[in-house]
mmCIF file of C-alpha atoms in Angstrom:
data_model
loop_
_atom_site.group_PDB
_atom_site.id
_atom_site.type_symbol
_atom_site.label_atom_id
_atom_site.label_comp_id
_atom_site.label_asym_id
_atom_site.label_seq_id
_atom_site.Cartn_x
_atom_site.Cartn_y
_atom_site.Cartn_z
ATOM 1 C CA MET G 24 56.133 44.806 -59.613
ATOM 2 C CA ILE G 25 55.435 47.584 -56.447
ATOM 3 C CA GLN G 26 56.448 45.990 -53.746
ATOM 4 C CA VAL G 27 55.518 46.229 -49.924
ATOM 5 C CA THR G 28 58.454 47.345 -47.603
ATOM 6 C CA LYS G 29 57.810 46.480 -43.398
ATOM 7 C CA GLU G 30 60.516 46.651 -40.945
ATOM 8 C CA ASP G 31 62.882 44.712 -42.917
ATOM 9 C CA SER G 32 61.110 42.654 -45.423
ATOM 10 C CA LYS G 33 59.535 42.768 -48.201
ATOM 11 C CA TYR G 34 56.446 41.147 -50.205
ATOM 12 C CA PRO G 35 54.511 42.468 -53.492
ATOM 13 C CA PHE G 36 51.966 44.473 -53.598
ATOM 14 C CA SER G 37 47.891 42.006 -53.028
ATOM 15 C CA LYS G 38 44.696 43.577 -53.616
ATOM 16 C CA GLY G 39 43.281 40.531 -52.186
ATOM 17 C CA ILE G 40 45.156 40.581 -48.410
ATOM 18 C CA LEU G 41 44.365 44.804 -48.569
ATOM 19 C CA ALA G 42 40.653 43.530 -48.985
ATOM 20 C CA ARG G 43 40.426 41.149 -46.812
ATOM 21 C CA SER G 44 42.540 43.929 -44.196
ATOM 22 C CA LEU G 45 39.380 45.872 -45.033
ATOM 23 C CA SER G 46 36.566 43.221 -43.308
ATOM 24 C CA ILE G 47 36.555 44.524 -40.510
ATOM 25 C CA THR G 48 35.147 47.464 -41.078
ATOM 26 C CA GLY G 49 32.171 45.861 -42.278
ATOM 27 C CA LEU G 50 31.268 47.296 -45.103
ATOM 28 C CA THR G 51 30.272 46.056 -48.454
ATOM 29 C CA LEU G 52 32.080 43.860 -51.067
ATOM 30 C CA ASP G 53 31.832 46.047 -53.463
ATOM 31 C CA GLU G 54 32.981 49.163 -50.785
ATOM 32 C CA ILE G 55 35.130 47.456 -49.921
ATOM 33 C CA TYR G 56 36.708 46.682 -53.830
ATOM 34 C CA GLU G 57 35.885 50.083 -54.918
ATOM 35 C CA ILE G 58 37.905 51.445 -51.878
ATOM 36 C CA VAL G 59 41.313 48.888 -52.673
ATOM 37 C CA ARG G 60 41.209 49.870 -56.359
ATOM 38 C CA GLU G 61 41.232 53.828 -55.494
ATOM 39 C CA ILE G 62 44.068 53.256 -53.476
ATOM 40 C CA ASN G 63 45.619 50.605 -55.757
ATOM 41 C CA LYS G 64 45.397 53.402 -58.028
ATOM 42 C CA LYS G 65 46.660 55.725 -56.324
ATOM 43 C CA ILE G 66 49.984 54.492 -55.668
ATOM 44 C CA GLU G 67 50.584 53.448 -59.611
ATOM 45 C CA GLU G 68 50.493 56.866 -59.562
ATOM 46 C CA GLU G 69 53.197 57.729 -57.603
ATOM 47 C CA ASN G 70 55.824 56.051 -59.668
ATOM 48 C CA GLN G 71 57.870 54.276 -57.199
ATOM 49 C CA LYS G 72 58.467 50.689 -56.437
ATOM 50 C CA THR G 73 57.892 50.580 -53.539
ATOM 51 C CA ILE G 74 56.325 51.527 -50.625
ATOM 52 C CA SER G 75 55.466 51.018 -46.679
ATOM 53 C CA SER G 76 52.752 49.418 -44.807
ATOM 54 C CA LYS G 77 52.548 52.285 -42.708
ATOM 55 C CA LYS G 78 52.006 54.763 -45.851
ATOM 56 C CA ILE G 79 49.511 52.023 -47.238
ATOM 57 C CA LYS G 80 47.628 51.902 -44.288
ATOM 58 C CA LYS G 81 48.073 55.713 -43.485
ATOM 59 C CA MET G 82 45.800 55.561 -47.526
ATOM 60 C CA VAL G 83 43.137 53.666 -46.422
ATOM 61 C CA ARG G 84 41.633 55.546 -43.675
ATOM 62 C CA ARG G 85 42.417 58.665 -45.020
ATOM 63 C CA GLU G 86 39.928 57.339 -48.590
ATOM 64 C CA LEU G 87 37.788 55.780 -45.363
ATOM 65 C CA LEU G 88 37.229 58.996 -43.943
ATOM 66 C CA ASN G 89 36.955 61.200 -46.964
ATOM 67 C CA ARG G 90 34.101 58.930 -48.047
ATOM 68 C CA GLY G 91 32.773 59.552 -44.539
ATOM 69 C CA ASN G 92 33.652 56.048 -42.906
ATOM 70 C CA LYS G 93 34.421 57.926 -39.405
ATOM 71 C CA GLU G 94 33.892 53.754 -37.532
ATOM 72 C CA GLU G 95 34.764 52.051 -39.800
ATOM 73 C CA GLU G 96 37.968 53.861 -39.488
ATOM 74 C CA LYS G 97 38.275 53.164 -36.171
ATOM 75 C CA PHE G 98 37.431 49.658 -36.927
ATOM 76 C CA TYR G 99 40.185 49.474 -39.142
ATOM 77 C CA ARG G 100 42.911 51.968 -37.636
ATOM 78 C CA VAL G 101 42.264 49.878 -33.783
ATOM 79 C CA SER G 102 42.312 45.968 -36.104
ATOM 80 C CA ARG G 103 45.401 46.307 -36.762
ATOM 81 C CA LYS G 104 47.083 47.415 -33.308
ATOM 82 C CA ILE G 105 44.967 44.058 -32.139
ATOM 83 C CA ARG G 106 48.274 41.680 -32.494
ATOM 84 C CA TYR G 107 50.890 43.862 -31.051
ATOM 85 C CA LEU G 108 48.650 44.553 -28.048
ATOM 86 C CA ASP G 109 50.007 44.591 -24.193
ATOM 87 C CA LYS G 110 48.163 41.634 -23.718
ATOM 88 C CA PRO G 111 45.700 39.538 -25.666
ATOM 89 C CA LEU G 112 42.632 39.325 -26.156
ATOM 90 C CA LEU G 113 39.971 36.291 -25.279
ATOM 91 C CA ILE G 114 36.396 36.773 -26.588
ATOM 92 C CA LEU G 115 34.221 34.402 -24.434
ATOM 93 C CA ILE G 116 30.770 33.312 -26.565
ATOM 94 C CA GLY G 117 27.910 31.167 -24.658
ATOM 95 C CA GLY G 118 24.483 30.676 -24.750
ATOM 96 C CA GLY G 119 22.601 26.760 -25.618
ATOM 97 C CA ALA G 120 22.130 24.719 -28.169
ATOM 98 C CA GLY G 121 21.657 26.179 -31.714
ATOM 99 C CA VAL G 122 22.006 29.787 -30.927
ATOM 100 C CA GLY G 123 25.104 30.801 -33.435
ATOM 101 C CA LYS G 124 28.044 30.665 -31.503
ATOM 102 C CA SER G 125 30.081 28.882 -33.531
ATOM 103 C CA THR G 126 28.748 30.959 -36.937
ATOM 104 C CA ILE G 127 30.128 34.206 -34.807
ATOM 105 C CA ALA G 128 32.989 32.765 -33.484
ATOM 106 C CA SER G 129 34.397 31.738 -36.609
ATOM 107 C CA GLU G 130 33.857 35.154 -38.182
ATOM 108 C CA LEU G 131 34.797 36.926 -35.768
ATOM 109 C CA GLY G 132 37.641 35.442 -35.667
ATOM 110 C CA VAL G 133 37.841 36.385 -39.709
ATOM 111 C CA ARG G 134 36.952 40.388 -39.034
ATOM 112 C CA LEU G 135 39.566 40.228 -36.367
ATOM 113 C CA GLY G 136 42.805 38.047 -37.897
ATOM 114 C CA ILE G 137 42.530 35.737 -34.775
ATOM 115 C CA ASN G 138 43.244 32.044 -36.163
ATOM 116 C CA ARG G 139 43.411 30.999 -32.289
ATOM 117 C CA ILE G 140 39.695 29.365 -32.238
ATOM 118 C CA ILE G 141 38.916 26.886 -29.310
ATOM 119 C CA GLY G 142 34.792 24.580 -28.968
ATOM 120 C CA SER G 143 34.038 24.421 -25.756
ATOM 121 C CA ASP G 144 32.642 20.942 -26.746
ATOM 122 C CA THR G 145 35.983 19.387 -27.903
ATOM 123 C CA ILE G 146 37.292 20.061 -24.057
ATOM 124 C CA ARG G 147 34.205 18.060 -22.730
ATOM 125 C CA GLU G 148 35.635 15.082 -26.117
ATOM 126 C CA ILE G 149 38.992 15.189 -24.744
ATOM 127 C CA MET G 150 38.201 14.904 -21.114
ATOM 128 C CA ARG G 151 35.679 12.592 -21.548
ATOM 129 C CA GLU G 152 38.535 10.168 -22.837
ATOM 130 C CA MET G 153 40.691 11.309 -19.480
ATOM 131 C CA LEU G 154 37.592 10.522 -17.491
ATOM 132 C CA PRO G 155 35.319 7.108 -17.358
ATOM 133 C CA TYR G 156 31.477 7.520 -17.801
ATOM 134 C CA GLU G 157 31.948 6.101 -13.977
ATOM 135 C CA VAL G 158 34.370 8.347 -12.489
ATOM 136 C CA ALA G 159 31.886 11.346 -14.248
ATOM 137 C CA PRO G 160 28.451 10.490 -16.529
ATOM 138 C CA ALA G 161 28.055 14.314 -17.224
ATOM 139 C CA LEU G 162 30.098 14.864 -19.029
ATOM 140 C CA HIS G 163 29.285 11.257 -21.601
ATOM 141 C CA GLU G 164 26.030 13.364 -22.245
ATOM 142 C CA SER G 165 24.507 16.088 -24.551
ATOM 143 C CA SER G 166 23.915 19.396 -22.645
ATOM 144 C CA PHE G 167 20.598 19.150 -22.716
ATOM 145 C CA MET G 168 20.850 15.254 -21.543
ATOM 146 C CA THR G 169 22.952 15.525 -18.164
ATOM 147 C CA ASP G 170 20.018 14.510 -16.176
ATOM 148 C CA LYS G 171 19.243 11.032 -18.332
ATOM 149 C CA VAL G 172 22.780 10.254 -15.519
ATOM 150 C CA ILE G 173 21.583 11.876 -11.991
ATOM 151 C CA GLY G 174 21.315 9.640 -9.596
ATOM 152 C CA ALA G 175 19.875 11.867 -6.794
ATOM 153 C CA PRO G 176 16.460 11.385 -6.204
ATOM 154 C CA PHE G 177 15.835 14.525 -4.324
ATOM 155 C CA VAL G 178 17.137 17.425 -6.784
ATOM 156 C CA LYS G 179 14.282 19.448 -7.818
ATOM 157 C CA ASN G 180 15.817 20.464 -11.741
ATOM 158 C CA ARG G 181 17.648 16.928 -12.160
ATOM 159 C CA LEU G 182 18.341 19.013 -15.620
ATOM 160 C CA ILE G 183 20.376 22.613 -14.616
ATOM 161 C CA TYR G 184 22.100 19.875 -11.628
ATOM 162 C CA GLY G 185 23.197 17.539 -14.386
ATOM 163 C CA PHE G 186 24.389 20.636 -17.195
ATOM 164 C CA ASP G 187 25.943 22.372 -13.387
ATOM 165 C CA GLN G 188 28.391 19.194 -13.261
ATOM 166 C CA GLN G 189 29.004 19.253 -16.418
ATOM 167 C CA VAL G 190 29.994 23.247 -16.914
ATOM 168 C CA ARG G 191 32.259 22.550 -13.845
ATOM 169 C CA LEU G 192 33.962 20.080 -15.212
ATOM 170 C CA VAL G 193 34.708 21.092 -18.548
ATOM 171 C CA ASN G 194 35.511 24.000 -17.149
ATOM 172 C CA VAL G 195 38.507 22.628 -15.039
ATOM 173 C CA GLY G 196 39.923 22.197 -18.952
ATOM 174 C CA LEU G 197 38.638 25.686 -20.293
ATOM 175 C CA LYS G 198 40.514 26.959 -17.821
ATOM 176 C CA ALA G 199 43.866 25.534 -19.066
ATOM 177 C CA VAL G 200 43.791 26.268 -21.896
ATOM 178 C CA ILE G 201 42.715 30.237 -21.670
ATOM 179 C CA GLY G 202 45.520 30.465 -18.672
ATOM 180 C CA ARG G 203 48.101 28.349 -21.549
ATOM 181 C CA GLY G 204 46.724 31.217 -24.263
ATOM 182 C CA LEU G 205 47.196 34.396 -21.677
ATOM 183 C CA LYS G 206 50.349 33.193 -20.255
ATOM 184 C CA GLU G 207 52.026 33.174 -24.549
ATOM 185 C CA GLY G 208 50.629 35.841 -25.004
ATOM 186 C CA LEU G 209 47.992 33.857 -28.139
ATOM 187 C CA ASN G 210 44.234 36.743 -28.818
ATOM 188 C CA THR G 211 41.798 33.585 -27.996
ATOM 189 C CA ILE G 212 38.210 32.732 -28.993
ATOM 190 C CA VAL G 213 36.235 30.772 -27.269
ATOM 191 C CA ASN G 214 32.767 29.685 -27.644
ATOM 192 C CA GLY G 215 30.467 26.916 -26.251
ATOM 193 C CA VAL G 216 27.452 26.721 -24.482
ATOM 194 C CA HIS G 217 29.773 25.449 -21.009
ATOM 195 C CA LEU G 218 30.952 29.106 -20.958
ATOM 196 C CA VAL G 219 28.303 30.215 -18.536
ATOM 197 C CA PRO G 220 28.752 32.696 -16.612
ATOM 198 C CA GLY G 221 30.213 32.427 -12.854
ATOM 199 C CA TYR G 222 31.937 29.235 -13.175
ATOM 200 C CA LEU G 223 35.315 30.553 -15.125
ATOM 201 C CA ASP G 224 36.952 32.207 -12.375
ATOM 202 C CA LEU G 225 38.485 34.538 -14.444
ATOM 203 C CA GLU G 226 38.803 37.395 -11.789
ATOM 204 C CA GLY G 227 42.947 37.327 -11.770
ATOM 205 C CA GLU G 228 43.681 36.960 -14.531
ATOM 206 C CA LYS G 229 44.543 40.378 -15.450
ATOM 207 C CA LYS G 230 47.059 38.981 -18.600
ATOM 208 C CA GLY G 231 44.691 39.571 -21.229
ATOM 209 C CA TYR G 232 41.946 41.860 -22.640
ATOM 210 C CA ILE G 233 38.312 39.702 -21.599
ATOM 211 C CA PHE G 234 35.009 40.361 -23.118
ATOM 212 C CA GLN G 235 32.035 37.590 -22.292
ATOM 213 C CA TYR G 236 28.674 36.968 -24.749
ATOM 214 C CA VAL G 237 25.734 35.127 -23.949
ATOM 215 C CA LEU G 238 23.604 34.480 -27.469
ATOM 216 C CA ASN G 239 20.407 33.966 -27.363
ATOM 217 C CA VAL G 240 17.660 33.620 -30.115
ATOM 218 C CA PRO G 241 14.115 35.512 -30.372
ATOM 219 C CA ASP G 242 11.801 33.131 -30.281
ATOM 220 C CA GLN G 243 11.054 29.131 -30.373
ATOM 221 C CA GLU G 244 10.716 29.469 -34.648
ATOM 222 C CA GLU G 245 14.113 30.367 -35.510
ATOM 223 C CA HIS G 246 15.563 28.056 -32.946
ATOM 224 C CA GLU G 247 14.112 25.446 -34.722
ATOM 225 C CA GLU G 248 15.125 26.572 -37.968
ATOM 226 C CA ARG G 249 18.839 27.388 -36.832
ATOM 227 C CA PHE G 250 19.337 23.366 -36.285
ATOM 228 C CA LYS G 251 17.774 22.252 -39.840
ATOM 229 C CA MET G 252 20.530 24.956 -41.313
ATOM 230 C CA ARG G 253 22.483 23.460 -39.536
ATOM 231 C CA ALA G 254 22.307 20.385 -39.928
ATOM 232 C CA GLU G 255 22.682 20.391 -43.561
ATOM 233 C CA GLY G 256 26.254 19.709 -44.709
ATOM 234 C CA SER G 257 26.817 17.621 -41.468
ATOM 235 C CA HIS G 258 26.191 14.082 -39.976
ATOM 236 C CA ARG G 259 23.741 16.414 -36.838
ATOM 237 C CA ASP G 260 19.885 15.028 -36.540
ATOM 238 C CA PRO G 261 17.375 18.193 -36.533
ATOM 239 C CA ASP G 262 14.779 16.102 -34.786
ATOM 240 C CA ARG G 263 17.302 15.223 -32.065
ATOM 241 C CA TYR G 264 16.876 18.241 -31.059
ATOM 242 C CA ILE G 265 13.716 19.947 -31.208
ATOM 243 C CA GLU G 266 12.386 16.596 -29.893
ATOM 244 C CA LYS G 267 14.415 18.378 -26.925
ATOM 245 C CA MET G 268 13.722 22.369 -27.186
ATOM 246 C CA ASP G 269 12.194 22.125 -23.938
ATOM 247 C CA LYS G 270 15.373 21.286 -22.833
ATOM 248 C CA ILE G 271 17.433 22.851 -24.915
ATOM 249 C CA LYS G 272 15.087 25.941 -23.939
ATOM 250 C CA MET G 273 15.547 25.565 -19.546
ATOM 251 C CA ILE G 274 19.914 25.593 -20.102
ATOM 252 C CA GLN G 275 19.029 28.709 -22.255
ATOM 253 C CA ASN G 276 16.639 30.340 -19.409
ATOM 254 C CA TYR G 277 19.877 29.538 -16.999
ATOM 255 C CA CYS G 278 23.034 31.068 -18.995
ATOM 256 C CA ILE G 279 21.011 34.158 -19.007
ATOM 257 C CA GLU G 280 20.211 34.542 -15.690
ATOM 258 C CA GLN G 281 23.967 33.771 -14.821
ATOM 259 C CA ALA G 282 24.363 36.323 -17.662
ATOM 260 C CA ALA G 283 22.456 38.838 -15.345
ATOM 261 C CA THR G 284 24.314 38.672 -12.149
ATOM 262 C CA ARG G 285 27.253 38.637 -13.684
ATOM 263 C CA ASP G 286 29.265 41.302 -15.886
ATOM 264 C CA ALA G 287 28.279 39.727 -19.211
ATOM 265 C CA ARG G 288 25.944 40.494 -22.543
ATOM 266 C CA VAL G 289 23.203 38.990 -23.330
ATOM 267 C CA LEU G 290 23.194 39.693 -27.304
ATOM 268 C CA THR G 291 19.193 38.122 -29.274
ATOM 269 C CA ASN G 292 21.052 36.868 -32.431
ATOM 270 C CA SER G 293 18.658 37.519 -34.425
ATOM 271 C CA ASP G 294 20.880 38.342 -37.291
ATOM 272 C CA MET G 295 24.661 37.398 -37.577
ATOM 273 C CA LYS G 296 25.788 40.936 -39.009
ATOM 274 C CA SER G 297 24.472 43.365 -37.085
ATOM 275 C CA THR G 298 25.398 40.591 -33.669
ATOM 276 C CA ILE G 299 28.995 40.843 -35.202
ATOM 277 C CA ARG G 300 28.861 44.070 -35.186
ATOM 278 C CA LYS G 301 27.387 44.720 -31.618
ATOM 279 C CA ILE G 302 30.845 42.640 -30.373
ATOM 280 C CA ILE G 303 33.374 44.756 -32.840
ATOM 281 C CA ILE G 304 31.846 48.066 -31.919
ATOM 282 C CA ASP G 305 32.083 46.873 -27.136
ATOM 283 C CA ILE G 306 35.526 45.019 -28.041
ATOM 284 C CA ILE G 307 37.762 48.668 -30.263
ATOM 285 C CA ASN G 308 35.474 50.806 -27.596
ATOM 286 C CA GLU G 309 37.770 49.473 -25.036
ATOM 287 C CA LEU G 310 40.944 48.844 -26.776
ATOM 288 C CA GLU G 311 41.199 52.473 -28.634
ATOM 289 C CA PRO G 312 42.457 54.066 -25.797
ATOM 290 C CA VAL G 313 45.297 51.639 -25.601
ATOM 291 C CA VAL G 314 46.544 51.772 -29.226
ATOM 292 C CA ASN G 315 49.147 53.907 -30.463
ATOM 293 C CA ASP G 316 47.924 55.563 -33.363
ATOM 294 C CA GLU G 317 50.401 54.843 -36.700
#
């Protein structure tokens, strides 16, 4: 059995682990395993019992370039350095209900090797237990139902006013969690409707590489279809969301308006693979100058 050496450790060569490391490239599974088989063949031809992980990475990069996959080689090369960055990576993904935030966050986590994925609704649930309804009623309603708890009679847009209150409260918790992660050097992905550009004050945070996005959907028909799809295998009633589509759309438009006045990119999430690729291109292009070649 071939052993891979890395610093003072040693472990068996695994085609599965090598294939997983290539997922960042966006190549198809067939293409990935074709490369893995070729690398495995070359290692066996050397007829050595041990090989360094650094040499394997160089072999992979050479194989990608030989196949004309220049951009994919860059993805692979830079992504292998993400865990060793001088500052942690922070990716913020916002947008209204049903635009695909959780799905994109999960897939990005797999591609980039980031295990720390936080949903803003989780923060809201925790804060609900700490702050009773009488103290913070906006925390106790869904984002698109916050107009129910607004007592101010002269507010022009009760939904946006209530949503604004909820976002401000949740962002107190988000800032604490994100700040702790940056302090400890943890790569993190945060997703949720509460990640509205301009609310989370990170201007003073120079401790991380920060990327912020707001997802959008191409049209209402597809938006409704997504609620039906995500209801499969869960207890969520799609009709509850579809019936409130006007309110959900109002919040979505508000998020996009805020993104337009801040340094946040709006991505129309019509195709998951395309959206993920755009985000990865952004990240890799910015990080490439700060990572050292092996």
